Amino acid sequence: MDTNTKTVLLFQPCRFQADMWRSILWEHNIILIWEENYPTEQDATNYFKKLELKPNLLIIDLKIDNAYEICRSFAQNYSSSKIILTTDLQDGYSSAIRRWAVNQGVDEMLINFQKENLFSNVITNINLVLKLLEFPPAEEKILVKTLDSLEQKTAPTPLRSKETNYSQPQNISFREPQTKGKTVFPVVRIGFVLVFIAIITIIVDNTNLFSPSPVDALQRKILIKSKTKAQKNSIAIKAFGQINTIPQGIFNYGGSTTWSAIHDIVNSKIAKQYPEFNLRYLPAIDTTPGSGTGIKMLLQGDLDFAHSSRSIEPEEHILAHQQGFTLREYHIAIDAIAIGVHPSLPVLSLTVEELKKIYLGEITNWKELNGPDLPITAFTRIPKHGGTARFFERNVLHDQTFNRDVKYVYSTTDGLRQLKNTPGGIYYDSATGIVPQCHVKPLSIANNDAKFVPPYNPPYIPPGLGRHNCPHQRNQLNLAAIENGTYPLTRYLSVIVKQDGGRAQEAGEAYTKLLLTKEIQALIEETGFVPIY
């Protein structure tokens, strides 16, 4: 067997998901071992110790009850290998799961292959896997070309251990077909993968491919164990004043406006300790500021690193690859998205589904939500530029387009001003920008039929002239609900860094190390965000 061949171990109870991974990984000469059944907590350690082939990557699904133990055992036995956590949840990962994932050494978290927006889903997932395995991203021209190439090829069944006694796994053999006189691993075109996915989608259009995920029970387990581990182990980062890999010079950064509260308080501390590390904010010129704009400026070479409140898009990975480098995002903190309305509006809460219908134009009057007979005016920033709007578009609207009657605003300040002057208005933004405002009422949010959770610490403090009213007292962020995942709309704040071996990468990674120190994480918490550590 080729020693350069990478191996992926997949713990996934859904055959459809396993088939998708099999077909995609086969294209890149990557071996997949699929475990439909998975080891118990007691057998996990023995299972990994006796595997004859070292996996370079573990992909494990959130539906597995003992995912915690499997990740922990895998990390102990294969310290240099990577871990990806997957889920069917349309709304992504709660803060509790994210914190647990970080503590267990999970490198990436992905949404399983979905029936909607499959092409984008496939590109996102495969590029993240390729990045972790140190492969170049899938080339755009190959993806486009293979859509027109419908060669009928069959991919082999994912390799899977039939052994049910996980303390003694059997040897795993691999089939190596002969092609043109030499032994190679089979190659299937991504075009075939996409056609195959489309066929599956048509067949199961009225069928639920994905079984429900028992998230509630798992979250409780995650919280207990992740907090226990956090108390026992300090993070693998030096103290703030002891980092010796700080480059000298002027380095430009920019991007997400959500980050403004962080860099305002953090950069002064960095400048005091490391004056030779000169950080300069570079604003967007002739365009709307935001995460998308910052990443674009990074790709153009205007920035050395960028702040983002959303994940890197597949198209951005492709643009980076075309220039000879890759992009990597480093998670720094957890933020929540809050929904704000005019203080006079007698509506206290919305479900995520109702929020979705408002921005798709399916609900147009507050009377449809037990409110007054008042037209709804929905405001948003432009998703192309703002990370918050792109997150909302992806996770609330499920990549559907905003209704044409939605009003676009230039910035968060503009959105809040419009909301103040619009009794039937609604706007969303980082909870740090919505909750403390006196002229905006933040709403409690629920995932479908779940419990409504406010983004503020109850009771709500309304505006007024009394000493118990805003601005004499202001609403405070419900950090406990954001941290434990009961508040449904949360996301990562990340530093986006070029992987090119140059000074920009050196600066971005040094900046990341500083932000992950205990001292800076404490400052980040003071600004209203949930620290990673």
XYZ file of C-alpha atoms in Angstrom:
533
model
C 0.000 0.000 0.000
C 1.191 3.504 -0.847
C 2.564 5.054 2.342
C 1.336 8.468 1.167
C -2.268 7.300 1.074
C -4.413 8.896 3.764
C -6.944 6.949 5.821
C -10.207 8.250 7.248
C -12.135 6.431 10.000
C -15.872 7.203 9.860
C -18.273 6.625 12.766
C -21.640 7.269 11.133
C -24.933 5.396 11.705
C -26.509 6.639 8.445
C -25.649 4.648 5.315
C -26.474 7.561 3.038
C -23.893 9.768 4.747
C -21.291 7.015 4.557
C -21.937 6.597 0.834
C -21.442 10.307 0.280
C -18.109 10.353 2.105
C -17.012 7.196 0.301
C -17.633 8.632 -3.151
C -16.007 11.984 -2.436
C -12.917 10.656 -0.664
C -12.335 8.036 -3.337
C -11.740 10.841 -5.824
C -8.697 11.955 -3.850
C -7.080 8.571 -3.236
C -8.245 8.559 0.389
C -9.205 5.289 2.068
C -12.404 5.248 4.097
C -13.107 2.797 6.915
C -16.756 2.979 7.919
C -17.991 1.823 11.284
C -21.777 1.606 11.286
C -21.630 0.119 14.770
C -19.349 1.834 17.216
C -17.429 0.790 20.326
C -18.844 1.265 23.797
C -17.233 3.578 26.326
C -15.386 0.657 27.901
C -14.155 -0.758 24.569
C -13.122 2.506 22.871
C -9.560 2.527 24.206
C -8.892 -1.101 23.304
C -10.421 -0.637 19.883
C -8.013 2.144 18.904
C -4.984 0.465 20.479
C -5.467 -2.650 18.345
C -6.176 -1.002 15.009
C -3.392 -2.080 12.654
C -3.817 0.901 10.336
C -3.360 4.402 11.752
C -6.246 6.720 10.747
C -5.186 10.224 9.727
C -8.659 11.567 10.394
C -11.702 10.606 12.454
C -15.126 11.771 11.248
C -17.683 11.113 13.983
C -21.386 11.928 14.056
C -23.100 13.738 16.902
C -25.876 11.120 17.035
C -23.474 8.628 18.603
C -24.201 8.532 22.327
C -20.624 7.941 23.464
C -19.030 10.398 21.021
C -17.202 12.002 23.952
C -15.380 8.803 24.890
C -14.573 7.923 21.282
C -13.058 11.365 20.600
C -11.090 11.266 23.839
C -9.714 7.775 23.166
C -8.900 8.620 19.556
C -6.986 11.752 20.589
C -5.034 9.791 23.206
C -4.027 7.072 20.748
C -3.460 9.237 17.657
C -2.294 12.606 18.933
C -1.208 13.832 15.489
C -4.428 12.822 13.725
C -7.403 15.109 13.204
C -11.057 14.932 14.278
C -14.207 16.201 12.559
C -17.608 16.262 14.277
C -20.722 16.082 12.072
C -24.407 16.768 12.747
C -27.769 16.809 10.952
C -28.819 19.934 12.832
C -29.850 22.637 10.394
C -29.030 25.331 12.940
C -25.506 24.040 13.420
C -23.773 23.574 16.746
C -24.746 25.002 20.096
C -22.179 26.722 22.302
C -22.101 23.670 24.574
C -21.184 21.362 21.737
C -18.594 23.812 20.436
C -16.937 24.100 23.834
C -16.941 20.330 24.233
C -15.514 19.908 20.742
C -12.651 22.304 21.471
C -11.841 20.518 24.728
C -11.768 17.159 22.935
C -9.425 18.397 20.238
C -12.021 18.476 17.449
C -10.504 20.326 14.501
C -13.618 21.046 12.442
C -17.406 20.772 12.754
C -19.554 20.103 9.699
C -23.208 19.814 8.777
C -24.028 16.423 7.245
C -24.914 16.233 3.552
C -28.325 17.867 3.117
C -30.988 17.595 0.446
C -30.953 21.336 -0.150
C -27.915 23.173 -1.589
C -26.051 19.935 -2.124
C -23.419 21.319 -4.450
C -22.276 23.942 -1.934
C -22.506 21.366 0.856
C -20.256 18.902 -0.979
C -17.629 21.549 -1.780
C -17.563 22.835 1.807
C -17.182 19.398 3.356
C -14.576 18.046 0.974
C -12.422 21.180 1.149
C -12.343 21.076 4.949
C -11.374 17.415 4.900
C -8.686 18.050 2.301
C -7.325 20.936 4.371
C -6.978 18.759 7.463
C -5.294 16.003 5.456
C -2.928 18.574 3.918
C -4.328 18.170 0.405
C -4.923 21.194 -1.857
C -8.556 22.303 -2.189
C -10.690 20.769 -4.941
C -10.162 22.840 -8.069
C -13.147 24.757 -9.380
C -12.421 23.926 -13.014
C -12.436 20.209 -12.205
C -15.748 20.494 -10.385
C -17.345 22.341 -13.285
C -15.878 20.057 -15.930
C -16.959 16.876 -14.221
C -20.571 18.060 -14.062
C -20.641 17.475 -17.830
C -18.764 14.212 -17.610
C -21.196 11.438 -16.730
C -18.895 8.481 -16.998
C -20.545 5.495 -15.371
C -18.160 4.366 -12.682
C -18.867 2.533 -9.497
C -17.234 3.317 -6.194
C -16.341 0.476 -3.852
C -18.287 -0.079 -0.670
C -16.702 1.730 2.271
C -14.353 -0.538 4.133
C -15.923 -1.560 7.385
C -15.003 -3.842 10.195
C -17.492 -6.676 10.689
C -16.036 -7.297 14.106
C -18.577 -6.733 16.878
C -16.121 -7.324 19.705
C -14.402 -3.957 19.609
C -11.785 -4.945 22.133
C -10.311 -7.212 19.432
C -10.839 -5.693 15.986
C -10.073 -7.911 13.025
C -7.437 -7.121 10.425
C -8.733 -4.877 7.662
C -7.891 -5.704 4.066
C -8.098 -3.337 1.096
C -8.929 -4.063 -2.515
C -6.464 -2.617 -5.006
C -7.834 -2.906 -8.573
C -5.455 -3.129 -11.525
C -5.544 -0.267 -13.990
C -3.357 -0.143 -17.076
C -0.835 -2.545 -15.654
C -0.254 -0.871 -12.294
C -1.905 -0.914 -8.914
C -3.820 2.258 -8.095
C -6.711 3.227 -5.944
C -9.950 3.829 -7.877
C -10.836 7.367 -8.904
C -14.383 8.620 -9.331
C -15.162 12.045 -10.633
C -16.868 14.585 -8.423
C -19.326 15.134 -11.267
C -20.523 11.584 -10.730
C -20.801 12.294 -7.024
C -23.052 15.277 -7.641
C -25.227 13.356 -10.096
C -25.470 10.500 -7.609
C -26.528 12.936 -4.875
C -29.152 14.466 -7.168
C -30.585 11.034 -7.958
C -30.761 10.167 -4.275
C -32.459 13.509 -3.606
C -35.171 12.831 -6.189
C -35.785 9.324 -4.914
C -36.135 10.373 -1.312
C -37.774 13.758 -1.872
C -40.584 12.851 0.479
C -38.473 10.759 2.812
C -36.582 11.880 5.875
C -33.000 10.776 5.291
C -31.775 11.905 8.619
C -32.909 10.496 11.927
C -33.378 12.889 14.876
C -30.310 13.698 16.935
C -30.573 13.221 20.717
C -28.891 16.562 21.352
C -30.464 17.482 24.679
C -29.104 14.481 26.559
C -25.723 14.794 24.883
C -25.474 18.497 25.730
C -25.983 17.788 29.410
C -23.236 15.177 29.242
C -20.973 17.546 27.312
C -21.365 20.378 29.791
C -20.491 18.270 32.799
C -17.420 16.673 31.254
C -16.080 19.687 29.365
C -16.236 21.907 32.446
C -14.572 19.215 34.537
C -11.744 18.921 32.043
C -11.388 22.702 31.794
C -10.930 22.868 35.549
C -8.204 20.215 35.494
C -6.227 21.244 32.449
C -4.875 24.629 31.446
C -4.889 25.527 27.759
C -1.866 24.595 25.656
C -0.824 28.239 25.215
C 1.890 30.178 26.982
C 1.103 33.073 29.300
C 0.422 36.388 27.587
C 3.818 37.862 28.372
C 5.798 34.730 27.483
C 5.099 34.273 23.764
C 8.403 34.544 21.917
C 7.199 34.144 18.323
C 5.880 37.682 17.858
C 7.059 39.252 14.564
C 8.162 42.856 14.315
C 6.634 45.405 11.978
C 3.305 46.921 10.925
C 0.527 44.433 10.186
C -2.869 45.287 8.742
C -6.097 43.689 9.847
C -9.810 44.314 9.272
C -13.129 42.638 8.561
C -16.013 41.861 10.902
C -17.634 44.828 12.628
C -18.732 42.479 15.429
C -15.066 42.339 16.422
C -14.846 46.081 17.098
C -15.475 45.735 20.841
C -12.758 43.084 21.068
C -9.951 44.792 19.205
C -10.676 48.120 20.911
C -9.860 46.653 24.316
C -7.406 43.923 23.347
C -5.077 45.764 20.987
C -4.024 48.311 23.588
C -2.898 45.508 25.895
C -0.997 43.852 23.055
C 0.667 47.152 22.125
C 1.786 47.696 25.695
C 3.350 44.230 26.047
C 4.641 43.857 22.481
C 5.253 47.374 21.056
C 7.203 45.918 18.127
C 4.021 44.107 16.981
C 2.268 47.093 15.429
C -1.367 46.304 14.556
C -3.131 48.700 12.188
C -6.845 48.548 11.389
C -7.458 48.995 7.668
C -11.055 50.020 6.873
C -12.922 49.013 3.741
C -12.880 51.619 0.976
C -15.935 52.254 -1.229
C -17.732 49.168 0.078
C -19.641 47.921 3.115
C -17.425 46.730 6.017
C -17.820 43.192 7.325
C -16.446 39.664 7.375
C -16.863 39.059 3.647
C -15.166 42.338 2.815
C -12.315 41.541 5.204
C -11.699 38.106 3.691
C -11.782 39.640 0.221
C -9.167 42.183 1.293
C -7.079 39.363 2.766
C -7.227 37.478 -0.543
C -6.214 40.655 -2.379
C -3.191 41.120 -0.117
C -4.492 44.282 1.558
C -4.684 42.609 4.994
C -2.289 40.354 6.850
C -5.156 38.622 8.672
C -8.896 39.178 8.959
C -11.585 39.093 11.624
C -14.688 37.090 10.777
C -18.035 36.221 12.341
C -18.738 33.436 9.839
C -16.945 30.460 8.349
C -14.851 30.645 5.208
C -16.967 30.111 2.090
C -16.034 27.410 -0.477
C -15.553 30.106 -3.107
C -13.030 31.848 -0.865
C -11.101 28.593 -0.419
C -11.005 28.236 -4.203
C -9.775 31.812 -4.731
C -7.008 31.261 -2.174
C -5.950 28.016 -3.859
C -5.780 29.765 -7.228
C -3.238 32.162 -5.688
C -1.103 29.370 -4.262
C -2.098 29.384 -0.598
C -4.912 28.251 1.675
C -6.995 29.944 4.365
C -7.448 28.781 7.930
C -9.854 30.025 10.574
C -8.938 30.037 14.253
C -11.878 30.158 16.675
C -11.465 32.800 19.368
C -14.863 33.280 21.015
C -18.564 32.436 20.799
C -21.161 35.058 19.942
C -24.971 35.031 19.858
C -27.341 36.591 17.347
C -30.118 38.641 18.978
C -33.365 39.741 17.341
C -34.504 43.296 18.069
C -37.826 45.073 17.552
C -39.214 48.511 18.436
C -39.757 48.837 22.234
C -43.427 49.709 21.707
C -44.188 46.469 19.870
C -46.169 44.099 22.166
C -44.378 40.966 20.935
C -42.014 39.168 23.295
C -40.761 36.125 21.410
C -40.360 34.332 18.092
C -39.457 30.826 17.000
C -36.625 30.358 14.511
C -39.204 29.164 11.987
C -41.283 32.333 12.429
C -38.137 34.424 12.036
C -37.368 32.554 8.834
C -40.869 33.197 7.455
C -40.600 36.925 8.217
C -37.400 37.316 6.213
C -38.716 35.140 3.374
C -41.840 37.287 3.137
C -44.218 34.517 4.239
C -45.269 36.481 7.359
C -45.831 40.168 6.627
C -47.941 41.530 9.502
C -47.441 41.337 13.270
C -51.083 40.296 13.726
C -50.074 36.914 12.270
C -47.876 36.498 15.367
C -50.505 37.620 17.914
C -49.294 41.197 17.660
C -50.987 44.404 16.446
C -52.267 44.963 12.917
C -48.972 46.469 11.813
C -46.920 45.697 8.689
C -43.527 44.097 9.370
C -40.484 45.934 8.067
C -37.475 43.631 8.125
C -33.955 45.056 8.036
C -30.685 43.266 7.277
C -27.157 43.945 6.189
C -25.926 42.593 2.853
C -24.852 38.906 3.227
C -22.059 39.302 0.699
C -20.302 41.782 2.968
C -21.450 41.068 6.522
C -20.684 37.856 8.379
C -23.759 38.218 10.602
C -26.083 38.487 7.595
C -24.388 35.523 5.887
C -24.702 33.443 9.053
C -28.391 34.364 9.259
C -28.925 33.531 5.586
C -27.261 30.140 5.962
C -28.544 29.024 9.373
C -31.979 30.643 9.617
C -33.027 30.884 5.972
C -31.146 27.687 5.034
C -29.472 29.465 2.111
C -32.707 30.817 0.687
C -32.732 34.417 -0.560
C -34.066 37.321 1.478
C -37.505 38.495 0.347
C -37.362 41.439 -2.046
C -39.193 43.648 0.457
C -36.453 43.261 3.085
C -34.640 46.560 3.610
C -30.843 46.562 3.394
C -28.817 48.743 5.750
C -25.214 49.846 5.462
C -24.064 49.028 8.979
C -25.192 47.976 12.444
C -25.524 51.632 13.461
C -27.711 52.273 10.430
C -29.845 49.206 11.235
C -30.410 50.278 14.835
C -31.308 53.803 13.747
C -33.842 52.477 11.234
C -35.345 50.196 13.878
C -35.687 53.061 16.343
C -37.792 54.981 13.831
C -39.902 52.024 12.604
C -42.614 50.740 15.023
C -43.121 47.574 12.940
C -39.436 46.991 12.316
C -37.246 43.978 13.082
C -33.463 43.676 12.888
C -30.837 41.177 14.003
C -27.212 41.540 14.971
C -24.644 40.355 17.472
C -26.236 40.183 20.914
C -23.557 42.583 22.146
C -24.988 45.231 19.803
C -28.696 44.568 20.461
C -29.144 43.662 24.128
C -27.697 46.800 25.847
C -29.613 49.231 23.585
C -32.422 51.258 25.171
C -34.365 51.931 21.973
C -34.427 48.266 20.894
C -36.329 45.411 22.548
C -34.548 42.034 22.235
C -36.858 39.036 21.718
C -36.704 35.601 23.304
C -36.026 32.894 20.706
C -36.925 29.201 20.557
C -36.039 26.367 18.225
C -39.451 25.258 16.974
C -41.386 23.947 20.017
C -38.509 24.283 22.468
C -38.435 26.672 25.418
C -38.105 30.376 24.633
C -34.772 31.753 25.822
C -33.955 35.486 26.053
C -30.543 36.796 24.951
C -30.614 39.026 28.060
C -30.658 38.160 31.753
C -34.325 38.410 32.794
C -36.256 40.364 33.757
C -36.240 42.692 30.776
C -35.346 46.317 31.614
C -37.524 48.650 29.507
C -36.595 52.217 28.553
C -37.892 54.997 30.782
C -37.093 57.808 33.173
C -36.986 55.775 36.395
C -33.820 54.632 38.077
C -34.747 51.038 37.277
C -35.132 51.764 33.576
C -32.707 51.975 30.677
C -30.379 53.899 30.428
C -29.962 54.089 34.212
C -29.803 50.307 34.129
C -29.174 48.273 31.001
C -29.999 44.734 29.989
C -27.102 42.330 30.394
C -26.196 39.447 28.092
C -27.470 36.003 29.042
C -23.989 34.503 28.849
C -25.041 31.338 30.685
C -27.628 30.469 28.016
C -25.186 31.309 25.211
C -22.488 29.164 26.793
C -24.620 26.130 27.601
C -26.376 26.131 24.237
C -29.942 26.743 25.357
C -30.020 29.990 23.375
C -30.432 28.741 19.782
C -28.547 31.275 17.621
C -24.809 31.154 18.300
C -21.664 31.202 16.179
C -17.879 31.439 16.302
C -15.780 34.570 16.016
C -12.596 33.669 14.141
C -9.273 34.988 12.943
C -8.719 34.142 9.264
C -5.059 33.503 8.464
C -3.235 32.856 5.191
C -1.324 29.582 5.079
C 1.518 30.693 2.823
C 4.572 30.452 5.059
C 5.121 34.192 4.883
C 5.012 37.136 7.276
C 1.247 37.422 7.031
C 0.846 33.880 8.344
C 3.411 34.546 11.058
C 1.526 37.666 12.163
C -1.896 36.027 12.048
C -0.815 33.021 14.064
C 1.009 35.181 16.622
C -2.114 37.313 17.009
C -4.195 34.152 17.471
C -1.863 32.851 20.175
C -2.189 36.133 22.042
C -5.985 36.060 21.868
C -6.114 32.509 23.195
C -4.116 33.304 26.322
C -5.915 33.315 29.637
C -5.449 37.053 30.067
C -6.967 38.012 26.707
C -9.756 35.448 26.924
C -10.786 37.147 30.179
C -10.879 40.529 28.398
C -12.955 39.013 25.595
C -15.461 37.805 28.167
C -15.688 41.339 29.561
C -16.771 42.594 26.130
C -19.803 40.271 26.194
C -18.565 37.238 24.256
C -18.140 33.691 25.526
C -14.436 32.749 25.613
C -13.285 29.504 24.010
C -11.233 28.559 27.077
